[in-house]
Tab-separated table of C-alpha atoms in Angstrom:
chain	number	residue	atom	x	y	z
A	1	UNK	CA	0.250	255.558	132.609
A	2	UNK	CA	2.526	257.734	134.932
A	3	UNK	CA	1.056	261.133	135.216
A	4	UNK	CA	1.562	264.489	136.657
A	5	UNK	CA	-1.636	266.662	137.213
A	6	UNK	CA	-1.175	269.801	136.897
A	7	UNK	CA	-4.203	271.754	138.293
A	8	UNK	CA	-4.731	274.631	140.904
A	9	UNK	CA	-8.791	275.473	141.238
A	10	UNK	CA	-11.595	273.800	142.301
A	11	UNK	CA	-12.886	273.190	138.291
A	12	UNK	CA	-9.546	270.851	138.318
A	13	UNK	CA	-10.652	268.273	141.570
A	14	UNK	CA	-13.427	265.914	139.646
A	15	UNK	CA	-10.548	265.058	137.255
A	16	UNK	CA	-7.622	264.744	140.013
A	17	UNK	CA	-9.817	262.398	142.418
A	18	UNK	CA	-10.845	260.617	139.401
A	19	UNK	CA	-7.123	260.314	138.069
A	20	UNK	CA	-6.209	258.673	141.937
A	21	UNK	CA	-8.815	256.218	142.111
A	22	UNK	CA	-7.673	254.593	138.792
A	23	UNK	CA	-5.578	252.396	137.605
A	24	UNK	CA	-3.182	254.903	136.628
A	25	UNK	CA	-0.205	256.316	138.606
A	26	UNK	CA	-0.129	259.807	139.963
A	27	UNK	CA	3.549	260.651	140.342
A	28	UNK	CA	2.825	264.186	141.630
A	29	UNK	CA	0.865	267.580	141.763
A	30	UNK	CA	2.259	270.418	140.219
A	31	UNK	CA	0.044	273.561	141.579
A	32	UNK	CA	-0.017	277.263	141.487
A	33	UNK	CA	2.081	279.118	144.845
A	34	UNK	CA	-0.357	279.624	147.939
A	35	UNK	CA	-0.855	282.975	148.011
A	36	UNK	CA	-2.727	285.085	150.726
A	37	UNK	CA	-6.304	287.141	150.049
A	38	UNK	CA	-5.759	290.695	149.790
A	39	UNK	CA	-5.410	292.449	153.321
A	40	UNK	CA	-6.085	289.550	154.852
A	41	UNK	CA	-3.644	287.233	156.727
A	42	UNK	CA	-5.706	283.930	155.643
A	43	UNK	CA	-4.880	281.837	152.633
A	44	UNK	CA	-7.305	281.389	149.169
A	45	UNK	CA	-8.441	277.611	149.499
A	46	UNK	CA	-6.357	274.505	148.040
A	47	UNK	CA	-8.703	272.434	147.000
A	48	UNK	CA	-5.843	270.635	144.790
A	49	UNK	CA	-3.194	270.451	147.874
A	50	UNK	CA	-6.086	269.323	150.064
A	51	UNK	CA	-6.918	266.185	147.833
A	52	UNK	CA	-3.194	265.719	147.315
A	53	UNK	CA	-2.319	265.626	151.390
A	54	UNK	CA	-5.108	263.379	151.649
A	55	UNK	CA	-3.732	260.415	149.250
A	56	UNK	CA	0.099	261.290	150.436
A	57	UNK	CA	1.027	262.764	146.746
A	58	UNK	CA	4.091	265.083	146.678
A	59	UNK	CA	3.070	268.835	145.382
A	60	UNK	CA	5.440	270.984	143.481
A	61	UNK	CA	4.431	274.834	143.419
A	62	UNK	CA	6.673	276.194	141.260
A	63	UNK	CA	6.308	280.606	140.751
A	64	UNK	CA	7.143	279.451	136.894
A	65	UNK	CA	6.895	275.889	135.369
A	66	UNK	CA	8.914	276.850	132.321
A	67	UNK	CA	11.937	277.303	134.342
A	68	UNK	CA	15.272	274.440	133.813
A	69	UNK	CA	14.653	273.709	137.448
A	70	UNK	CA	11.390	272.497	136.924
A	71	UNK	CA	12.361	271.073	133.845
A	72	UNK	CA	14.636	268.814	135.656
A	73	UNK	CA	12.163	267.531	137.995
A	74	UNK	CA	9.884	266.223	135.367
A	75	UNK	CA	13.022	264.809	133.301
A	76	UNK	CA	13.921	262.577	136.669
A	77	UNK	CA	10.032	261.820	137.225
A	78	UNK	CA	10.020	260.508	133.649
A	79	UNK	CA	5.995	260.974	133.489
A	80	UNK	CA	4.481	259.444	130.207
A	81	UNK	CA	1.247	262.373	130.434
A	82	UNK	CA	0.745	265.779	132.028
A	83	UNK	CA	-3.006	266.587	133.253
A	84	UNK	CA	-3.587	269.651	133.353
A	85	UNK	CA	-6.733	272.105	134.388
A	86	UNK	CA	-7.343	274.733	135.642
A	87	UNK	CA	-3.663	275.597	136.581
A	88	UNK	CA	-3.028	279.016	136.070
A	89	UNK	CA	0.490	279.090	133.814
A	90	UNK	CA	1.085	277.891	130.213
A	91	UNK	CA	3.413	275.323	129.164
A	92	UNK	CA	6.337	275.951	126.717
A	93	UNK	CA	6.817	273.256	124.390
A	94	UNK	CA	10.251	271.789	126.280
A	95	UNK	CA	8.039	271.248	129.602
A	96	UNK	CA	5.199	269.410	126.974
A	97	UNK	CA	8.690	267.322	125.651
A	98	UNK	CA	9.439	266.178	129.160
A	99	UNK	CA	6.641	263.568	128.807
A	100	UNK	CA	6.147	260.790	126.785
A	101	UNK	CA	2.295	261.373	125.200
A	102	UNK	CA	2.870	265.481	126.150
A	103	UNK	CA	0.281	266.717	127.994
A	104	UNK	CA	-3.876	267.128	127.698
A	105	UNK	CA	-5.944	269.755	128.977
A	106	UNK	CA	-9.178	269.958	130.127
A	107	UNK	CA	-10.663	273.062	128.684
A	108	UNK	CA	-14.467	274.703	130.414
A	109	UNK	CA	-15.687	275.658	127.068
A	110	UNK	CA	-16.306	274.226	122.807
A	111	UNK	CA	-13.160	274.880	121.962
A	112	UNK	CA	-12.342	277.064	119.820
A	113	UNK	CA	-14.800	279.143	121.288
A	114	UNK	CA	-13.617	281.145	124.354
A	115	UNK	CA	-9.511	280.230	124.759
A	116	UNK	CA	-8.152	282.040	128.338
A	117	UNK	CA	-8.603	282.146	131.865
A	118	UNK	CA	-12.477	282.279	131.594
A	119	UNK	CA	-14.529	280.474	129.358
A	120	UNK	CA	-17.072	279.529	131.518
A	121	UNK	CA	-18.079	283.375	132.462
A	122	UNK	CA	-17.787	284.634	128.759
A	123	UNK	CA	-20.117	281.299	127.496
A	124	UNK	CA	-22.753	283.215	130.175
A	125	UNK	CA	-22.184	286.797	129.752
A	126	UNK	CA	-22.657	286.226	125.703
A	127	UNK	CA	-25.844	284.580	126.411
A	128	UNK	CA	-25.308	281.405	125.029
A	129	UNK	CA	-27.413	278.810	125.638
A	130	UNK	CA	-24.967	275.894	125.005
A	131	UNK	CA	-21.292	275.317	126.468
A	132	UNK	CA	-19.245	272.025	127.285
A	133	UNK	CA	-15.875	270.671	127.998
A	134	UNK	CA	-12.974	269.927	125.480
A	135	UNK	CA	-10.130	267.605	126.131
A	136	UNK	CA	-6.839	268.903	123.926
A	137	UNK	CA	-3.916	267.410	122.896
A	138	UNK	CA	-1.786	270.414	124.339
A	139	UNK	CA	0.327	272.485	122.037
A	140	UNK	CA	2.679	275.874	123.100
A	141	UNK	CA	-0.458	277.907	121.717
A	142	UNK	CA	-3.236	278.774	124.180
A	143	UNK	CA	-5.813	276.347	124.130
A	144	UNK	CA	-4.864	275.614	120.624
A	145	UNK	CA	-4.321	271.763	119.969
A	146	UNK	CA	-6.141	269.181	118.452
A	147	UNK	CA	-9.551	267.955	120.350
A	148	UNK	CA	-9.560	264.837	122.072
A	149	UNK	CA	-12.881	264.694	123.293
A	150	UNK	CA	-16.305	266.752	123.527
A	151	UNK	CA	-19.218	267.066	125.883
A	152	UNK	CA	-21.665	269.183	125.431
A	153	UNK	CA	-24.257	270.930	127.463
A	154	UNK	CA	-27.043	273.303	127.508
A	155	UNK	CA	-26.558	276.720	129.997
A	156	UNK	CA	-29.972	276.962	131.898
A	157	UNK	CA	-31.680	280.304	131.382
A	158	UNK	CA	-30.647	281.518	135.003
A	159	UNK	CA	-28.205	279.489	135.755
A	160	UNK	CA	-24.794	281.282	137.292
A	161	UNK	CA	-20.901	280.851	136.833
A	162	UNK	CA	-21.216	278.987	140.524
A	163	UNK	CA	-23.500	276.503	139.307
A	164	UNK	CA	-22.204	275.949	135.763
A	165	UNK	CA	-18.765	275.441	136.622
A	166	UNK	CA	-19.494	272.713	138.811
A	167	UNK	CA	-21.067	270.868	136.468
A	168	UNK	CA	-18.562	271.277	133.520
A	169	UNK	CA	-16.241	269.640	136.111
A	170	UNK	CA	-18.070	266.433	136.846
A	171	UNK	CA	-18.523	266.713	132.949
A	172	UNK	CA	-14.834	266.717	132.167
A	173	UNK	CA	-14.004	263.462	134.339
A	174	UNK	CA	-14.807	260.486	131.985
A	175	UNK	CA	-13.860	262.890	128.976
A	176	UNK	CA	-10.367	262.819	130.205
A	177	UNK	CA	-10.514	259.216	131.036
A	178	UNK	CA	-11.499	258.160	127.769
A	179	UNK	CA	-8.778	260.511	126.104
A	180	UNK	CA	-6.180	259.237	127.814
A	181	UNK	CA	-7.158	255.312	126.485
A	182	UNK	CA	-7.182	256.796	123.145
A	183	UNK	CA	-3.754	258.455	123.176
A	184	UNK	CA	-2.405	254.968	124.362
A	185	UNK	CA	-4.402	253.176	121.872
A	186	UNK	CA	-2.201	255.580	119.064
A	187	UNK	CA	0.840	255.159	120.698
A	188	UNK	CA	3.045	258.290	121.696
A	189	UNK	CA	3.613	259.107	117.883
A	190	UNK	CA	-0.200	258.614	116.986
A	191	UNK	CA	-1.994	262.308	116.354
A	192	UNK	CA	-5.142	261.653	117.475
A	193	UNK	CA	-8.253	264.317	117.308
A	194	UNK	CA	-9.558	266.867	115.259
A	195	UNK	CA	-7.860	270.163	114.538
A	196	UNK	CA	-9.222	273.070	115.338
A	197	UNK	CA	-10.596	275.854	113.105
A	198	UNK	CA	-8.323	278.755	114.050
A	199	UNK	CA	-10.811	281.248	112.406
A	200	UNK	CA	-13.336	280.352	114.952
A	201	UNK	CA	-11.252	281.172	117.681
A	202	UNK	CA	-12.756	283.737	120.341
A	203	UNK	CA	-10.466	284.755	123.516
A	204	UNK	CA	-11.916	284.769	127.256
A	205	UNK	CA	-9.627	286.810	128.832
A	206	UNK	CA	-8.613	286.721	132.971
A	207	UNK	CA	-11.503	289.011	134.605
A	208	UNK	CA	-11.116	292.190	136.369
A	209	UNK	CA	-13.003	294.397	138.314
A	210	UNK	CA	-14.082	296.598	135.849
A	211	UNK	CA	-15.827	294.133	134.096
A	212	UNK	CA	-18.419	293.897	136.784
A	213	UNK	CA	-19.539	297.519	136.603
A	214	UNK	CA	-22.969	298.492	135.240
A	215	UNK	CA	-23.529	300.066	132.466
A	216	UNK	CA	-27.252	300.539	132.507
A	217	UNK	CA	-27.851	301.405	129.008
A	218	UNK	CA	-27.075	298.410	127.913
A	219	UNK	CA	-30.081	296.028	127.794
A	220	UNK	CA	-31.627	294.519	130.547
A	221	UNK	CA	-30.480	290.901	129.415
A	222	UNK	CA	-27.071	292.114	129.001
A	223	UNK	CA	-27.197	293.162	132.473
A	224	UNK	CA	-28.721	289.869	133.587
A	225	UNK	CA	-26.185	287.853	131.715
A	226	UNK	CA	-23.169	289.897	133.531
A	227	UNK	CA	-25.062	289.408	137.058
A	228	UNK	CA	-25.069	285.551	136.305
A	229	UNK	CA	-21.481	285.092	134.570
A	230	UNK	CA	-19.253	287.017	137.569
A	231	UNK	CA	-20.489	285.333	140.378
A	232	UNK	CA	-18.876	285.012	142.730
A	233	UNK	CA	-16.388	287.584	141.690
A	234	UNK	CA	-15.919	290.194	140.782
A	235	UNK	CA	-19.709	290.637	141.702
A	236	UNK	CA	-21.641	293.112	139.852
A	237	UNK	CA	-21.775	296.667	140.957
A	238	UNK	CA	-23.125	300.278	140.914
A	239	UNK	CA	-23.273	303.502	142.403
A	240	UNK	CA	-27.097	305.126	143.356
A	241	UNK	CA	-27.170	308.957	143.049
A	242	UNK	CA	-29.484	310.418	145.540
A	243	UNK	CA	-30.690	314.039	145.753
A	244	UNK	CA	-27.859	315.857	148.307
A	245	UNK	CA	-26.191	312.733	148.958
A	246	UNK	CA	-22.147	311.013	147.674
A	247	UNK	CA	-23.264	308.252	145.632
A	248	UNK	CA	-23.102	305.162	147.637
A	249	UNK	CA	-21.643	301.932	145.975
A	250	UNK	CA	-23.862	298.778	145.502
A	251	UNK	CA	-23.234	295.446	145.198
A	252	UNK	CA	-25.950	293.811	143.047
A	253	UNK	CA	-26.721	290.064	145.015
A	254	UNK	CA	-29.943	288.679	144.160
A	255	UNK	CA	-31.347	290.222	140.965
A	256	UNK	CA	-33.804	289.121	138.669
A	257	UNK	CA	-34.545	289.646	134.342
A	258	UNK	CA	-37.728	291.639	133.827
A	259	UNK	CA	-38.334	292.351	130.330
A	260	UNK	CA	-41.313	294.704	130.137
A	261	UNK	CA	-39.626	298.505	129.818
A	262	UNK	CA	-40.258	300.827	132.414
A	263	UNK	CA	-42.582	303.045	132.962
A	264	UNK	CA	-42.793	306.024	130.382
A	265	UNK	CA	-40.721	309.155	131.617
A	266	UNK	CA	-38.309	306.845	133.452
A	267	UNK	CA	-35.440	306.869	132.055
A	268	UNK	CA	-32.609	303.879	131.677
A	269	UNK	CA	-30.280	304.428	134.839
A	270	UNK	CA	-32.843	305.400	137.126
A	271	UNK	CA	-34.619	303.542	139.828
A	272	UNK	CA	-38.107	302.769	138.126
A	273	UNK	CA	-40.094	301.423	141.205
A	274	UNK	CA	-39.955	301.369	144.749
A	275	UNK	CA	-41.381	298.697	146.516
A	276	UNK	CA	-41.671	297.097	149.906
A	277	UNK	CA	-39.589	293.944	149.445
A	278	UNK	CA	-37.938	295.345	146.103
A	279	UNK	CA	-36.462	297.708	143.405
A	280	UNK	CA	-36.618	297.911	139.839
A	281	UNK	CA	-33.933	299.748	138.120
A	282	UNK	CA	-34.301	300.776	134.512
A	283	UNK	CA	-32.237	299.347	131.844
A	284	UNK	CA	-32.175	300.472	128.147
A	285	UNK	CA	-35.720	297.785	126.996
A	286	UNK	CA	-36.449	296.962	129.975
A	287	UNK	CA	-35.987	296.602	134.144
A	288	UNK	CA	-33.657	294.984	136.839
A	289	UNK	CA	-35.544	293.335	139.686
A	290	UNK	CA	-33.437	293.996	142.683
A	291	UNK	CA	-34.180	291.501	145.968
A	292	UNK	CA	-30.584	291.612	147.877
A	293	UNK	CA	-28.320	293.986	147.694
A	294	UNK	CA	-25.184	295.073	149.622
A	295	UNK	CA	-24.202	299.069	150.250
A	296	UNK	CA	-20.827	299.185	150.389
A	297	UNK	CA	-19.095	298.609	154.119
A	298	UNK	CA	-22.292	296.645	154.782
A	299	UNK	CA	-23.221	293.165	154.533
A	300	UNK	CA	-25.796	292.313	152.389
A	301	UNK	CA	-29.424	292.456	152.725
A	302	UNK	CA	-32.966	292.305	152.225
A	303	UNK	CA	-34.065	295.221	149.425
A	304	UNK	CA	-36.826	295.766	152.658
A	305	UNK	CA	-34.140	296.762	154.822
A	306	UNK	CA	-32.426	298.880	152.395
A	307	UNK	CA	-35.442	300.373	151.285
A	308	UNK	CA	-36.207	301.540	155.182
A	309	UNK	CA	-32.749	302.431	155.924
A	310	UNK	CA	-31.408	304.218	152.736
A	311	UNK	CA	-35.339	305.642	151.193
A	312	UNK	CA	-34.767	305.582	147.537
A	313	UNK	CA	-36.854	307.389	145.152
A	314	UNK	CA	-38.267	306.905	141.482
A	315	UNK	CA	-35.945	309.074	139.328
A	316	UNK	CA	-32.915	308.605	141.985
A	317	UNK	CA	-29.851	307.998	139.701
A	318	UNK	CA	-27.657	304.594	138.808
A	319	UNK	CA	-24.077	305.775	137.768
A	320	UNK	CA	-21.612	303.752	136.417
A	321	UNK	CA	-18.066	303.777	138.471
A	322	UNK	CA	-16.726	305.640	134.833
A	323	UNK	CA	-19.113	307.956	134.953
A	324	UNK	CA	-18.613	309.334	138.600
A	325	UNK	CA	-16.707	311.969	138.182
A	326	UNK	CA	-18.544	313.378	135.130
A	327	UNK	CA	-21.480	313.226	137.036
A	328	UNK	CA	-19.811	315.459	140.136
């Protein structure tokens, strides 16, 4: 087949490298604008471009792919199947018509369980224990078409976004493989794979900022799960409250699940224990085990360090960012 990937991350390279070293023909890489971190005069990574420059394959980057310009381009290519992962835009139906077979994504999640930006984070944050990858037959409708192909997986008990997504990826590569042979095998009017149940469907919406800050009446596993499912970003935050002091913002970086409550008297939002080498901060059933941590302005370290430098106390408050101004 003649295809045009259409990927931008990192979750998207296991399938691209795959898609060069086979038999099939990569006509070109369609990928997301480079566009430069904020206040900062370096680029993100292209992990895409990078594999692209390295097997001479021409990259489009258009701001929209559902413009008649790019349109055109994928008329003249004549492609018989768009790849697409981890791309970043959504493809009307006359892009989808500009190839023979349409196109097929490769989705981080059991469909039609977390559709959007970031299924693997939601899978984590909602404590699941199971996740995969789904290979769709695309439709106009998010994440919507029929399934191609399934893998699933269990979610290890600590592991993190960085770890799982990674993973999923290596998962996806002889899922897409295999549904490519069975699209050709029906023919480009064949409508292979099972429909989804549209009741089922849950979103997993882009992540902001605000998702990352602690709310520490919530349970401790809650907490846990949100430490795991936003690394690396947005990276899950706080604000300690000490007597006489501006709160000072936290970055939470090594944390672990402790699920004995704190002591009696200690309320949840309140730094429960003060050790040497770590904290415990009280959560609604039970306690946050604190071993890195980064004030803000600072890089991070060692709870030891902060500990000598900052002297926390039992009782010394854990405000939300939302609740800063009440607090005041």
């Amino acid at each position: 087949m003649k295809i045009v990937m259409m990927g931008t991350g990192p979750f998207a390279v296991p399938t691209f490298e795959a898609l060069v070293a086979s038999e099939h023909e990569v006509a070109c890489l369609f990928s997301q604008p480079v566009r430069s971190v904020h206040r900062r005069k370096s680029s993100i990574p292209t992990p895409m471009r990078d594999v692209a420059n390295a097997h001479g394959i021409a990259i489009h980057d258009p701001a929209s792919v559902n413009t008649e310009e790019a349109k055109d381009l994928l008329t003249d290519l004549r492609p018989d199947l768009l790849v697409v992962c981890d791309y970043g835009q959504i493809l009307k139906d006359y892009i989808l018509a500009t190839a023979t077979y349409g196109g097929i994504n490769l989705h981080g999640s059991i469909l039609p369980k977390y559709r959007g930006a970031a299924p693997v984070n939601w899978a984590i944050l909602s404590g699941d224990e199971e996740t995969g990858i789904t290979v769709i037959h695309m439709t106009p409708k998010l994440d919507g078409g029929p399934c191609l192909k399934v893998v699933r997986t269990p979610i290890g008990p600590t592991e993190t976004t960085v770890e799982l997504e990674p993973r999923l990826a290596d998962l996806g590569v002889p899922a897409v493989l295999e549904s490519i042979e069975m699209l050709q095998n029906h023919g480009p009017d064949g409508t292979p794979g099972q429909v989804q149940d549209q009741s089922s469907a849950t979103k997993a919406p882009r992540l902001a900022k605000s998702d990352a800050d602690i709310d520490w009446n919530d349970s401790a596993e809650l907490i846990y799960n949100k430490f795991r499912a936003f690394q690396p970003w947005p990276g899950c935050f706080t604000h300690l409250q000490q007597h006489e002091k501006p709160p000072l913002r936290i970055i939470l970086k090594e944390i672990r699940l402790l699920r004995e409550p704190p002591l009696p008297g200690v309320s949840p939002g309140s730094v429960s224990v003060v050790a040497e080498d770590r904290l415990y901060f009280a959560a609604k059933d039970g306690q946050i085990i604190i071993d890195t941590i980064q004030p803000a302005g600072k890089k991070p370290m060692q709870v030891a360090d902060f500990v000598h430098g900052h002297h926390p106390k039992v009782g010394d408050r854990l405000l939300s960012e939302s609740k800063l101004s009440t607090a005041e």
